[in-house]
PDB file of C-alpha atoms in Angstrom:
ATOM      1  CA  MET A  89      25.895   4.483 -57.267  1.00  0.00           C
ATOM      2  CA  LEU A  90      24.392   3.242 -54.377  1.00  0.00           C
ATOM      3  CA  PRO A  91      23.809  -0.601 -54.094  1.00  0.00           C
ATOM      4  CA  ALA A  92      20.159  -2.009 -54.779  1.00  0.00           C
ATOM      5  CA  SER A  93      19.601  -2.629 -51.142  1.00  0.00           C
ATOM      6  CA  GLN A  94      19.881   1.086 -50.474  1.00  0.00           C
ATOM      7  CA  GLN A  95      17.792   2.394 -53.221  1.00  0.00           C
ATOM      8  CA  PRO A  96      14.417   2.269 -50.945  1.00  0.00           C
ATOM      9  CA  ARG A  97      16.139   3.695 -48.069  1.00  0.00           C
ATOM     10  CA  ARG A  98      17.437   6.728 -50.128  1.00  0.00           C
ATOM     11  CA  ARG A  99      13.964   7.100 -51.698  1.00  0.00           C
ATOM     12  CA  ILE A 100      12.542   7.352 -48.056  1.00  0.00           C
ATOM     13  CA  VAL A 101      15.133   9.854 -46.996  1.00  0.00           C
ATOM     14  CA  GLY A 102      14.631  11.936 -50.202  1.00  0.00           C
ATOM     15  CA  ALA A 103      10.911  12.043 -49.661  1.00  0.00           C
ATOM     16  CA  THR A 104      10.954  13.019 -46.174  1.00  0.00           C
ATOM     17  CA  GLU A 105      13.498  15.647 -46.509  1.00  0.00           C
ATOM     18  CA  ARG A 106      11.002  17.403 -48.887  1.00  0.00           C
ATOM     19  CA  LEU A 107       8.109  17.641 -46.613  1.00  0.00           C
ATOM     20  CA  THR A 108       6.901  20.940 -47.282  1.00  0.00           C
ATOM     21  CA  GLY A 109      10.313  21.905 -49.063  1.00  0.00           C
ATOM     22  CA  MET A 110      12.500  20.866 -46.310  1.00  0.00           C
ATOM     23  CA  GLY A 111      15.490  19.276 -46.855  1.00  0.00           C
ATOM     24  CA  SER A 112      19.240  19.468 -46.876  1.00  0.00           C
ATOM     25  CA  GLU A 113      19.910  19.635 -50.184  1.00  0.00           C
ATOM     26  CA  LYS A 114      21.527  16.299 -50.191  1.00  0.00           C
ATOM     27  CA  ASP A 115      20.600  15.378 -53.325  1.00  0.00           C
ATOM     28  CA  ASP A 116      18.378  17.815 -54.423  1.00  0.00           C
ATOM     29  CA  GLN A 117      19.657  20.864 -52.994  1.00  0.00           C
ATOM     30  CA  HIS A 118      19.532  23.933 -50.903  1.00  0.00           C
ATOM     31  CA  LEU A 119      16.500  25.463 -52.256  1.00  0.00           C
ATOM     32  CA  GLU A 120      15.584  28.246 -49.872  1.00  0.00           C
ATOM     33  CA  HIS A 121      17.576  31.371 -51.007  1.00  0.00           C
ATOM     34  CA  SER A 122      17.122  34.440 -53.208  1.00  0.00           C
ATOM     35  CA  SER A 123      15.093  37.309 -54.619  1.00  0.00           C
ATOM     36  CA  ALA A 124      14.630  40.429 -56.878  1.00  0.00           C
ATOM     37  CA  GLY A 125      14.627  43.979 -56.190  1.00  0.00           C
ATOM     38  CA  ASN A 126      14.171  45.537 -52.302  1.00  0.00           C
ATOM     39  CA  ALA A 127      11.249  43.722 -51.706  1.00  0.00           C
ATOM     40  CA  CYS A 128      12.702  40.225 -52.780  1.00  0.00           C
ATOM     41  CA  ARG A 129      15.739  41.305 -51.089  1.00  0.00           C
ATOM     42  CA  SER A 130      13.841  41.040 -47.899  1.00  0.00           C
ATOM     43  CA  LEU A 131      12.515  37.592 -49.040  1.00  0.00           C
ATOM     44  CA  THR A 132      16.125  36.382 -49.788  1.00  0.00           C
ATOM     45  CA  VAL A 133      17.064  37.324 -46.154  1.00  0.00           C
ATOM     46  CA  ARG A 134      14.189  35.473 -44.844  1.00  0.00           C
ATOM     47  CA  GLY A 135      14.745  32.383 -47.239  1.00  0.00           C
ATOM     48  CA  ARG A 136      18.369  32.135 -46.321  1.00  0.00           C
ATOM     49  CA  THR A 137      18.103  32.709 -42.446  1.00  0.00           C
ATOM     50  CA  PHE A 138      14.785  30.278 -42.657  1.00  0.00           C
ATOM     51  CA  ARG A 139      16.895  27.228 -41.682  1.00  0.00           C
ATOM     52  CA  THR A 140      19.326  29.101 -39.737  1.00  0.00           C
ATOM     53  CA  GLY A 141      16.407  30.538 -37.680  1.00  0.00           C
ATOM     54  CA  SER A 142      15.096  27.134 -37.339  1.00  0.00           C
ATOM     55  CA  LEU A 143      18.383  25.615 -36.171  1.00  0.00           C
ATOM     56  CA  VAL A 144      18.977  28.415 -33.534  1.00  0.00           C
ATOM     57  CA  LEU A 145      15.036  28.080 -32.487  1.00  0.00           C
ATOM     58  CA  GLY A 146      15.536  24.322 -32.135  1.00  0.00           C
ATOM     59  CA  GLY A 147      18.651  24.739 -30.167  1.00  0.00           C
ATOM     60  CA  LEU A 148      17.155  26.939 -27.577  1.00  0.00           C
ATOM     61  CA  ALA A 149      14.211  24.620 -27.259  1.00  0.00           C
ATOM     62  CA  LEU A 150      16.661  22.016 -26.670  1.00  0.00           C
ATOM     63  CA  ALA A 151      18.227  23.898 -24.143  1.00  0.00           C
ATOM     64  CA  GLY A 152      15.167  24.994 -22.297  1.00  0.00           C
ATOM     65  CA  CYS A 153      13.041  22.101 -22.321  1.00  0.00           C
ATOM     66  CA  SER A 154      14.437  19.167 -20.184  1.00  0.00           C
ATOM     67  CA  SER A 155      11.168  17.551 -20.545  1.00  0.00           C
ATOM     68  CA  MET A 156      12.032  17.140 -24.307  1.00  0.00           C
ATOM     69  CA  VAL A 157      14.890  14.952 -23.423  1.00  0.00           C
ATOM     70  CA  ALA A 158      14.438  11.122 -23.352  1.00  0.00           C
ATOM     71  CA  PRO A 159      15.443   9.709 -20.253  1.00  0.00           C
ATOM     72  CA  LYS A 160      18.725   7.307 -20.774  1.00  0.00           C
ATOM     73  CA  PRO A 161      17.357   3.815 -19.884  1.00  0.00           C
ATOM     74  CA  THR A 162      19.149   1.652 -17.399  1.00  0.00           C
ATOM     75  CA  ASP A 163      18.403  -1.792 -18.806  1.00  0.00           C
ATOM     76  CA  PRO A 164      21.259  -2.879 -21.106  1.00  0.00           C
ATOM     77  CA  GLU A 165      19.147  -3.946 -24.164  1.00  0.00           C
ATOM     78  CA  ALA A 166      16.898  -0.577 -23.985  1.00  0.00           C
ATOM     79  CA  LEU A 167      20.262   1.360 -23.329  1.00  0.00           C
ATOM     80  CA  ALA A 168      21.646  -0.349 -26.548  1.00  0.00           C
ATOM     81  CA  GLU A 169      18.677   0.723 -28.566  1.00  0.00           C
ATOM     82  CA  TYR A 170      18.676   4.190 -27.098  1.00  0.00           C
ATOM     83  CA  GLN A 171      22.378   4.645 -28.215  1.00  0.00           C
ATOM     84  CA  GLU A 172      21.552   3.094 -31.725  1.00  0.00           C
ATOM     85  CA  ALA A 173      18.651   5.480 -32.360  1.00  0.00           C
ATOM     86  CA  ASN A 174      20.817   8.568 -31.403  1.00  0.00           C
ATOM     87  CA  ASP A 175      17.719  10.313 -30.480  1.00  0.00           C
ATOM     88  CA  LYS A 176      18.095  11.936 -27.050  1.00  0.00           C
ATOM     89  CA  TYR A 177      15.618  14.575 -28.022  1.00  0.00           C
ATOM     90  CA  GLU A 178      12.922  12.154 -29.385  1.00  0.00           C
ATOM     91  CA  PRO A 179       9.869  13.850 -27.447  1.00  0.00           C
ATOM     92  CA  LEU A 180      10.585  17.145 -29.114  1.00  0.00           C
ATOM     93  CA  ASN A 181      11.455  15.528 -32.414  1.00  0.00           C
ATOM     94  CA  ARG A 182       8.330  13.531 -32.560  1.00  0.00           C
ATOM     95  CA  LYS A 183       6.242  17.004 -32.051  1.00  0.00           C
ATOM     96  CA  MET A 184       8.154  18.581 -34.867  1.00  0.00           C
ATOM     97  CA  TYR A 185       7.744  15.556 -36.990  1.00  0.00           C
ATOM     98  CA  ASP A 186       3.766  15.588 -36.512  1.00  0.00           C
ATOM     99  CA  LEU A 187       3.685  19.307 -37.154  1.00  0.00           C
ATOM    100  CA  SER A 188       5.743  19.079 -40.347  1.00  0.00           C
ATOM    101  CA  VAL A 189       3.486  16.232 -41.583  1.00  0.00           C
ATOM    102  CA  THR A 190       0.419  18.192 -40.903  1.00  0.00           C
ATOM    103  CA  VAL A 191       1.510  21.177 -42.621  1.00  0.00           C
ATOM    104  CA  ASP A 192       2.770  19.347 -45.664  1.00  0.00           C
ATOM    105  CA  LYS A 193      -0.685  17.500 -45.881  1.00  0.00           C
ATOM    106  CA  TYR A 194      -2.399  20.952 -46.368  1.00  0.00           C
ATOM    107  CA  THR A 195       0.124  23.215 -48.283  1.00  0.00           C
ATOM    108  CA  THR A 196       3.230  21.427 -50.286  1.00  0.00           C
ATOM    109  CA  ARG A 197       1.581  18.116 -50.875  1.00  0.00           C
ATOM    110  CA  PRO A 198      -1.616  19.582 -52.615  1.00  0.00           C
ATOM    111  CA  VAL A 199       0.528  21.888 -54.808  1.00  0.00           C
ATOM    112  CA  ALA A 200       2.987  18.927 -55.702  1.00  0.00           C
ATOM    113  CA  LYS A 201      -0.130  16.923 -56.920  1.00  0.00           C
ATOM    114  CA  ALA A 202      -1.166  19.576 -59.065  1.00  0.00           C
ATOM    115  CA  TYR A 203       2.174  20.193 -60.448  1.00  0.00           C
ATOM    116  CA  VAL A 204       2.239  16.329 -61.323  1.00  0.00           C
ATOM    117  CA  TRP A 205      -1.109  16.438 -62.778  1.00  0.00           C
ATOM    118  CA  ALA A 206      -0.275  19.823 -64.919  1.00  0.00           C
ATOM    119  CA  VAL A 207       3.265  19.207 -65.950  1.00  0.00           C
ATOM    120  CA  PRO A 208       4.783  16.477 -68.167  1.00  0.00           C
ATOM    121  CA  VAL A 209       7.217  14.140 -66.855  1.00  0.00           C
ATOM    122  CA  PRO A 210      10.008  15.341 -69.398  1.00  0.00           C
ATOM    123  CA  VAL A 211       9.380  18.985 -68.331  1.00  0.00           C
ATOM    124  CA  ARG A 212       9.569  17.893 -64.368  1.00  0.00           C
ATOM    125  CA  LYS A 213      12.760  16.003 -65.223  1.00  0.00           C
ATOM    126  CA  SER A 214      14.542  19.101 -67.034  1.00  0.00           C
ATOM    127  CA  LEU A 215      13.526  21.158 -64.253  1.00  0.00           C
ATOM    128  CA  GLY A 216      15.210  18.538 -61.728  1.00  0.00           C
ATOM    129  CA  ASN A 217      18.389  18.598 -63.847  1.00  0.00           C
ATOM    130  CA  MET A 218      18.610  22.378 -63.794  1.00  0.00           C
ATOM    131  CA  VAL A 219      18.174  22.456 -59.964  1.00  0.00           C
ATOM    132  CA  GLN A 220      20.839  19.838 -59.714  1.00  0.00           C
ATOM    133  CA  THR A 221      23.379  21.386 -62.029  1.00  0.00           C
ATOM    134  CA  MET A 222      22.715  24.751 -60.002  1.00  0.00           C
ATOM    135  CA  ASN A 223      23.956  22.993 -56.919  1.00  0.00           C
ATOM    136  CA  GLU A 224      27.252  21.666 -58.379  1.00  0.00           C
ATOM    137  CA  PRO A 225      29.447  24.456 -57.422  1.00  0.00           C
ATOM    138  CA  VAL A 226      28.477  23.411 -53.839  1.00  0.00           C
ATOM    139  CA  VAL A 227      29.148  19.610 -54.476  1.00  0.00           C
ATOM    140  CA  PHE A 228      32.446  20.903 -56.027  1.00  0.00           C
ATOM    141  CA  PHE A 229      33.583  23.083 -52.717  1.00  0.00           C
ATOM    142  CA  ASN A 230      32.815  19.984 -50.472  1.00  0.00           C
ATOM    143  CA  ASP A 231      34.587  17.755 -52.617  1.00  0.00           C
ATOM    144  CA  VAL A 232      37.769  19.917 -52.363  1.00  0.00           C
ATOM    145  CA  GLY A 233      37.059  20.297 -48.449  1.00  0.00           C
ATOM    146  CA  ALA A 234      36.979  16.315 -48.373  1.00  0.00           C
ATOM    147  CA  GLY A 235      40.408  16.079 -50.124  1.00  0.00           C
ATOM    148  CA  LYS A 236      38.750  14.355 -53.142  1.00  0.00           C
ATOM    149  CA  PRO A 237      40.193  15.917 -56.183  1.00  0.00           C
ATOM    150  CA  ARG A 238      38.782  13.456 -58.699  1.00  0.00           C
ATOM    151  CA  ARG A 239      35.156  13.983 -57.389  1.00  0.00           C
ATOM    152  CA  ALA A 240      35.816  17.669 -57.444  1.00  0.00           C
ATOM    153  CA  GLY A 241      37.109  17.558 -60.987  1.00  0.00           C
ATOM    154  CA  ASP A 242      34.214  15.427 -61.893  1.00  0.00           C
ATOM    155  CA  ALA A 243      31.587  18.126 -60.406  1.00  0.00           C
ATOM    156  CA  PHE A 244      33.443  20.647 -61.924  1.00  0.00           C
ATOM    157  CA  VAL A 245      33.170  19.113 -65.510  1.00  0.00           C
ATOM    158  CA  ARG A 246      29.496  18.423 -64.902  1.00  0.00           C
ATOM    159  CA  TRP A 247      28.903  22.020 -64.273  1.00  0.00           C
ATOM    160  CA  CYS A 248      30.696  23.310 -67.300  1.00  0.00           C
ATOM    161  CA  ILE A 249      29.256  20.784 -69.682  1.00  0.00           C
ATOM    162  CA  ASN A 250      25.586  21.004 -68.400  1.00  0.00           C
ATOM    163  CA  MET A 251      25.700  24.754 -68.261  1.00  0.00           C
ATOM    164  CA  VAL A 252      26.631  25.041 -71.870  1.00  0.00           C
ATOM    165  CA  ALA A 253      25.667  21.847 -73.533  1.00  0.00           C
ATOM    166  CA  GLY A 254      22.867  21.105 -71.406  1.00  0.00           C
ATOM    167  CA  VAL A 255      21.202  24.459 -72.194  1.00  0.00           C
ATOM    168  CA  GLY A 256      21.736  26.116 -68.342  1.00  0.00           C
ATOM    169  CA  GLY A 257      21.359  22.453 -66.968  1.00  0.00           C
ATOM    170  CA  PHE A 258      18.032  21.436 -68.267  1.00  0.00           C
ATOM    171  CA  ILE A 259      19.581  18.673 -70.021  1.00  0.00           C
ATOM    172  CA  ASP A 260      21.901  16.412 -68.194  1.00  0.00           C
ATOM    173  CA  VAL A 261      24.617  15.895 -70.941  1.00  0.00           C
ATOM    174  CA  ALA A 262      27.352  15.294 -68.521  1.00  0.00           C
ATOM    175  CA  LYS A 263      25.965  11.951 -67.468  1.00  0.00           C
ATOM    176  CA  TYR A 264      25.871  10.722 -71.023  1.00  0.00           C
ATOM    177  CA  ALA A 265      29.419  11.920 -71.428  1.00  0.00           C
ATOM    178  CA  GLY A 266      30.343   9.798 -68.519  1.00  0.00           C
ATOM    179  CA  TYR A 267      30.040  12.126 -65.525  1.00  0.00           C
ATOM    180  CA  PRO A 268      27.197  11.045 -63.514  1.00  0.00           C
ATOM    181  CA  HIS A 269      26.009  13.209 -60.398  1.00  0.00           C
ATOM    182  CA  HIS A 270      27.357  12.487 -57.189  1.00  0.00           C
ATOM    183  CA  ASP A 271      26.154  14.001 -53.894  1.00  0.00           C
ATOM    184  CA  ASN A 272      28.234  15.883 -51.356  1.00  0.00           C
ATOM    185  CA  ASP A 273      27.276  18.458 -48.735  1.00  0.00           C
ATOM    186  CA  GLY A 274      28.720  20.335 -45.562  1.00  0.00           C
ATOM    187  CA  GLY A 275      27.545  17.660 -43.212  1.00  0.00           C
ATOM    188  CA  LEU A 276      29.320  14.945 -45.417  1.00  0.00           C
ATOM    189  CA  THR A 277      32.352  16.854 -45.520  1.00  0.00           C
ATOM    190  CA  LEU A 278      32.466  17.275 -41.755  1.00  0.00           C
ATOM    191  CA  ALA A 279      31.970  13.633 -41.272  1.00  0.00           C
ATOM    192  CA  THR A 280      35.007  12.755 -43.629  1.00  0.00           C
ATOM    193  CA  TRP A 281      36.865  15.316 -41.180  1.00  0.00           C
ATOM    194  CA  GLY A 282      36.084  12.691 -38.289  1.00  0.00           C
ATOM    195  CA  ILE A 283      33.417  15.233 -36.574  1.00  0.00           C
ATOM    196  CA  ALA A 284      30.484  13.234 -34.907  1.00  0.00           C
ATOM    197  CA  SER A 285      27.067  13.520 -36.026  1.00  0.00           C
ATOM    198  CA  GLY A 286      25.583  14.473 -32.633  1.00  0.00           C
ATOM    199  CA  PRO A 287      22.038  13.606 -31.637  1.00  0.00           C
ATOM    200  CA  TYR A 288      19.440  13.389 -34.289  1.00  0.00           C
ATOM    201  CA  LEU A 289      17.195  16.257 -35.011  1.00  0.00           C
ATOM    202  CA  PHE A 290      13.938  16.566 -36.811  1.00  0.00           C
ATOM    203  CA  LEU A 291      13.485  20.355 -37.294  1.00  0.00           C
ATOM    204  CA  PRO A 292      10.306  21.819 -38.376  1.00  0.00           C
ATOM    205  CA  MET A 293       9.850  22.453 -42.061  1.00  0.00           C
ATOM    206  CA  MET A 294      13.247  21.182 -42.702  1.00  0.00           C
ATOM    207  CA  GLY A 295      13.114  17.608 -41.932  1.00  0.00           C
ATOM    208  CA  PRO A 296      15.824  14.944 -40.444  1.00  0.00           C
ATOM    209  CA  SER A 297      19.094  16.284 -39.542  1.00  0.00           C
ATOM    210  CA  THR A 298      21.792  16.210 -36.772  1.00  0.00           C
ATOM    211  CA  PHE A 299      23.915  18.935 -35.244  1.00  0.00           C
ATOM    212  CA  ARG A 300      26.567  18.245 -37.727  1.00  0.00           C
ATOM    213  CA  ASP A 301      24.238  18.500 -40.621  1.00  0.00           C
ATOM    214  CA  GLY A 302      22.726  21.745 -39.519  1.00  0.00           C
ATOM    215  CA  ILE A 303      26.296  23.332 -39.189  1.00  0.00           C
ATOM    216  CA  GLY A 304      27.112  21.633 -42.673  1.00  0.00           C
ATOM    217  CA  TYR A 305      24.061  23.493 -44.116  1.00  0.00           C
ATOM    218  CA  GLY A 306      25.175  26.789 -43.182  1.00  0.00           C
ATOM    219  CA  LEU A 307      28.661  26.085 -44.558  1.00  0.00           C
ATOM    220  CA  ASP A 308      26.761  25.118 -47.924  1.00  0.00           C
ATOM    221  CA  GLN A 309      25.064  28.452 -47.848  1.00  0.00           C
ATOM    222  CA  GLY A 310      28.508  30.235 -47.758  1.00  0.00           C
ATOM    223  CA  LEU A 311      29.878  28.232 -50.664  1.00  0.00           C
ATOM    224  CA  SER A 312      26.672  28.632 -53.122  1.00  0.00           C
ATOM    225  CA  PRO A 313      27.669  31.340 -55.586  1.00  0.00           C
ATOM    226  CA  TRP A 314      23.965  31.973 -56.254  1.00  0.00           C
ATOM    227  CA  ASN A 315      23.855  33.415 -52.895  1.00  0.00           C
ATOM    228  CA  TYR A 316      26.439  36.117 -54.165  1.00  0.00           C
ATOM    229  CA  VAL A 317      24.340  37.111 -57.217  1.00  0.00           C
ATOM    230  CA  PRO A 318      24.495  40.763 -57.798  1.00  0.00           C
ATOM    231  CA  ARG A 319      21.358  42.831 -58.500  1.00  0.00           C
ATOM    232  CA  GLY A 320      20.222  43.343 -61.817  1.00  0.00           C
ATOM    233  CA  TYR A 321      19.936  41.428 -65.072  1.00  0.00           C
ATOM    234  CA  GLY A 322      17.040  39.634 -63.689  1.00  0.00           C
ATOM    235  CA  LEU A 323      19.255  36.931 -62.043  1.00  0.00           C
ATOM    236  CA  LEU A 324      17.748  37.228 -58.770  1.00  0.00           C
ATOM    237  CA  THR A 325      14.419  36.998 -59.994  1.00  0.00           C
ATOM    238  CA  PHE A 326      15.804  33.659 -61.841  1.00  0.00           C
ATOM    239  CA  ASN A 327      17.264  32.500 -58.605  1.00  0.00           C
ATOM    240  CA  TRP A 328      14.390  33.031 -56.504  1.00  0.00           C
ATOM    241  CA  ALA A 329      11.942  31.312 -58.985  1.00  0.00           C
ATOM    242  CA  TYR A 330      14.265  28.365 -59.490  1.00  0.00           C
ATOM    243  CA  ASN A 331      14.324  27.757 -55.663  1.00  0.00           C
ATOM    244  CA  ILE A 332      10.760  27.762 -55.347  1.00  0.00           C
ATOM    245  CA  MET A 333      10.570  25.252 -58.554  1.00  0.00           C
ATOM    246  CA  GLY A 334      12.970  23.094 -57.106  1.00  0.00           C
ATOM    247  CA  VAL A 335      11.217  22.604 -54.022  1.00  0.00           C
ATOM    248  CA  ILE A 336       7.839  21.808 -55.503  1.00  0.00           C
ATOM    249  CA  ASN A 337       9.429  19.642 -58.264  1.00  0.00           C
ATOM    250  CA  THR A 338      11.464  17.631 -55.619  1.00  0.00           C
ATOM    251  CA  ARG A 339       8.360  17.080 -53.531  1.00  0.00           C
ATOM    252  CA  ALA A 340       6.580  15.862 -56.598  1.00  0.00           C
ATOM    253  CA  ASN A 341       9.292  13.227 -57.187  1.00  0.00           C
ATOM    254  CA  HIS A 342       8.683  11.726 -53.813  1.00  0.00           C
ATOM    255  CA  LEU A 343       4.699  11.806 -53.524  1.00  0.00           C
ATOM    256  CA  ASP A 344       4.397   8.066 -53.764  1.00  0.00           C
ATOM    257  CA  ASP A 345       7.331   7.044 -51.502  1.00  0.00           C
ATOM    258  CA  LEU A 346       6.320   9.308 -48.640  1.00  0.00           C
ATOM    259  CA  ASP A 347       2.649   8.302 -48.893  1.00  0.00           C
ATOM    260  CA  GLN A 348       3.828   4.691 -48.517  1.00  0.00           C
ATOM    261  CA  VAL A 349       5.979   5.326 -45.521  1.00  0.00           C
ATOM    262  CA  GLN A 350       3.218   6.945 -43.923  1.00  0.00           C
ATOM    263  CA  ARG A 351       0.698   4.386 -44.964  1.00  0.00           C
ATOM    264  CA  ASP A 352       2.912   1.128 -44.453  1.00  0.00           C
ATOM    265  CA  ALA A 353       5.357   1.689 -41.765  1.00  0.00           C
ATOM    266  CA  LEU A 354       4.282   0.668 -38.172  1.00  0.00           C
ATOM    267  CA  ASP A 355       6.381   3.939 -37.014  1.00  0.00           C
ATOM    268  CA  PRO A 356       6.834   6.163 -39.791  1.00  0.00           C
ATOM    269  CA  TYR A 357       9.054   8.575 -37.466  1.00  0.00           C
ATOM    270  CA  ALA A 358      11.231   5.703 -36.565  1.00  0.00           C
ATOM    271  CA  THR A 359      11.399   4.627 -40.310  1.00  0.00           C
ATOM    272  CA  ILE A 360      12.541   7.901 -41.370  1.00  0.00           C
ATOM    273  CA  ARG A 361      15.118   8.330 -38.463  1.00  0.00           C
ATOM    274  CA  SER A 362      16.707   5.003 -39.256  1.00  0.00           C
ATOM    275  CA  ALA A 363      16.824   5.561 -42.906  1.00  0.00           C
ATOM    276  CA  TYR A 364      18.347   8.930 -42.680  1.00  0.00           C
ATOM    277  CA  GLN A 365      20.969   8.017 -40.322  1.00  0.00           C
ATOM    278  CA  GLN A 366      22.159   5.050 -42.275  1.00  0.00           C
ATOM    279  CA  GLN A 367      21.964   6.862 -45.303  1.00  0.00           C
ATOM    280  CA  ARG A 368      24.016   9.612 -44.078  1.00  0.00           C
ATOM    281  CA  LYS A 369      26.723   7.063 -42.738  1.00  0.00           C
ATOM    282  CA  ALA A 370      26.575   5.245 -46.124  1.00  0.00           C
ATOM    283  CA  MET A 371      27.401   8.283 -47.838  1.00  0.00           C
ATOM    284  CA  ALA A 372      29.968   9.521 -45.765  1.00  0.00           C
ATOM    285  CA  GLU A 373      31.712   6.154 -45.877  1.00  0.00           C
ATOM    286  CA  ALA A 374      31.341   6.295 -49.917  1.00  0.00           C
ATOM    287  CA  ILE A 375      33.303   9.647 -50.094  1.00  0.00           C
ATOM    288  CA  LYS A 376      35.810   8.215 -47.628  1.00  0.00           C
ATOM    289  CA  ASN A 377      36.408   5.233 -49.334  1.00  0.00           C
ATOM    290  CA  ASP A 378      36.682   7.077 -52.862  1.00  0.00           C
ATOM    291  CA  HIS A 379      40.429   6.420 -53.690  1.00  0.00           C
ATOM    292  CA  ARG A 380      40.173   7.063 -57.364  1.00  0.00           C
ATOM    293  CA  ALA A 381      43.244   8.494 -59.363  1.00  0.00           C
ATOM    294  CA  THR A 382      42.990  12.103 -59.823  1.00  0.00           C
ATOM    295  CA  VAL A 383      43.512  11.660 -63.617  1.00  0.00           C
ATOM    296  CA  PRO A 384      39.919  11.565 -65.418  1.00  0.00           C
ATOM    297  CA  ASP A 385      39.383   8.737 -67.722  1.00  0.00           C
ATOM    298  CA  TRP A 386      39.646  10.838 -70.750  1.00  0.00           C
ATOM    299  CA  TYR A 387      43.206  11.971 -70.039  1.00  0.00           C
ATOM    300  CA  ASN A 388      44.394   8.618 -70.853  1.00  0.00           C
TER     301      ASN A 388
END
C-alpha cells in the first residue's frame, strides 16, 4: 500500500499511461494483444507488435535525430536539473507528448466519456477486476524473477481464488481473503537487478517509459500466458475483447485525474515526467525492501 503522499502521484501516472490506451500495464496491464480466426490473428500480431514497433521507431528516431537531443548545460545548477530530469531526448519527447494528447482528445477520451455515461460503476469495477486478474500471471513471474517468493505466492493465490470464486476475476474475492493486489512488471524486475533505467522516453500512443521499462514490456509479453492461447473455443475472441475493454475501462477511470493535470499544471509534460520517474523508483524500492517471510499468514 502506498503512503497517502504518493497517491496523487500514482493517479497522475496511471492517468497519463492511459492516453489513447497507452501504458505499461503497471497497474492495469498490458492490454494490447490478441485476436480470433485468421483475420483476427493478423490483428493480434499488430497488437503485440504495436508497442515493440513504437520502441523500434523511437530508437531509430533517437539515433538519427541529433537535433532531438537536449544539449547538456554547463551551468552547475542547470546541469543538476538536467541530470535530475533524466530527459536527454526532451525535444522529441515533448513532440510525442503533444501528439499523444491530441490523438487522445479526439479518440480515446470521447469513447471513455461515453463509456462512463453508459456503464454503471459496479460494472466498470468488475471489468477492471477482470483485467487485473488476467494480468496476475505476469505479476507472478516477475515476482519470481525479482526473488520475492512471498509476493509470488500471493499473486498465485490471488489468481486461483479470483478465477474460481471470483467468477473469472470479475469479483476481487482474494482482496477480502487477505490477498490484496500488488504491482510488478518487467521494468521493475530489471530495476531490482540493478539495471539503470536509461533516459526517460515519451513514446507515441504509449506514454511515459524508459529504455529499461521498454525492454521490460517486451519481457512481459513473453511472460503473459494469454499470448499463447490456442485457436478455437472462442478464447482468442475473448482475449481480444477483454484487451479493448481494458483500455477503455482504464482510461475512463482516469478521466478527471488527467483533465486536472492538463488544466492545473504549469507544465503538464514535466509534471507527468516527474511523477512517472518518482513512482517507478518508489515501486522498485518497495519490491527490493519487501523481506516478508515466505510462509503465508494462513499457514500459521
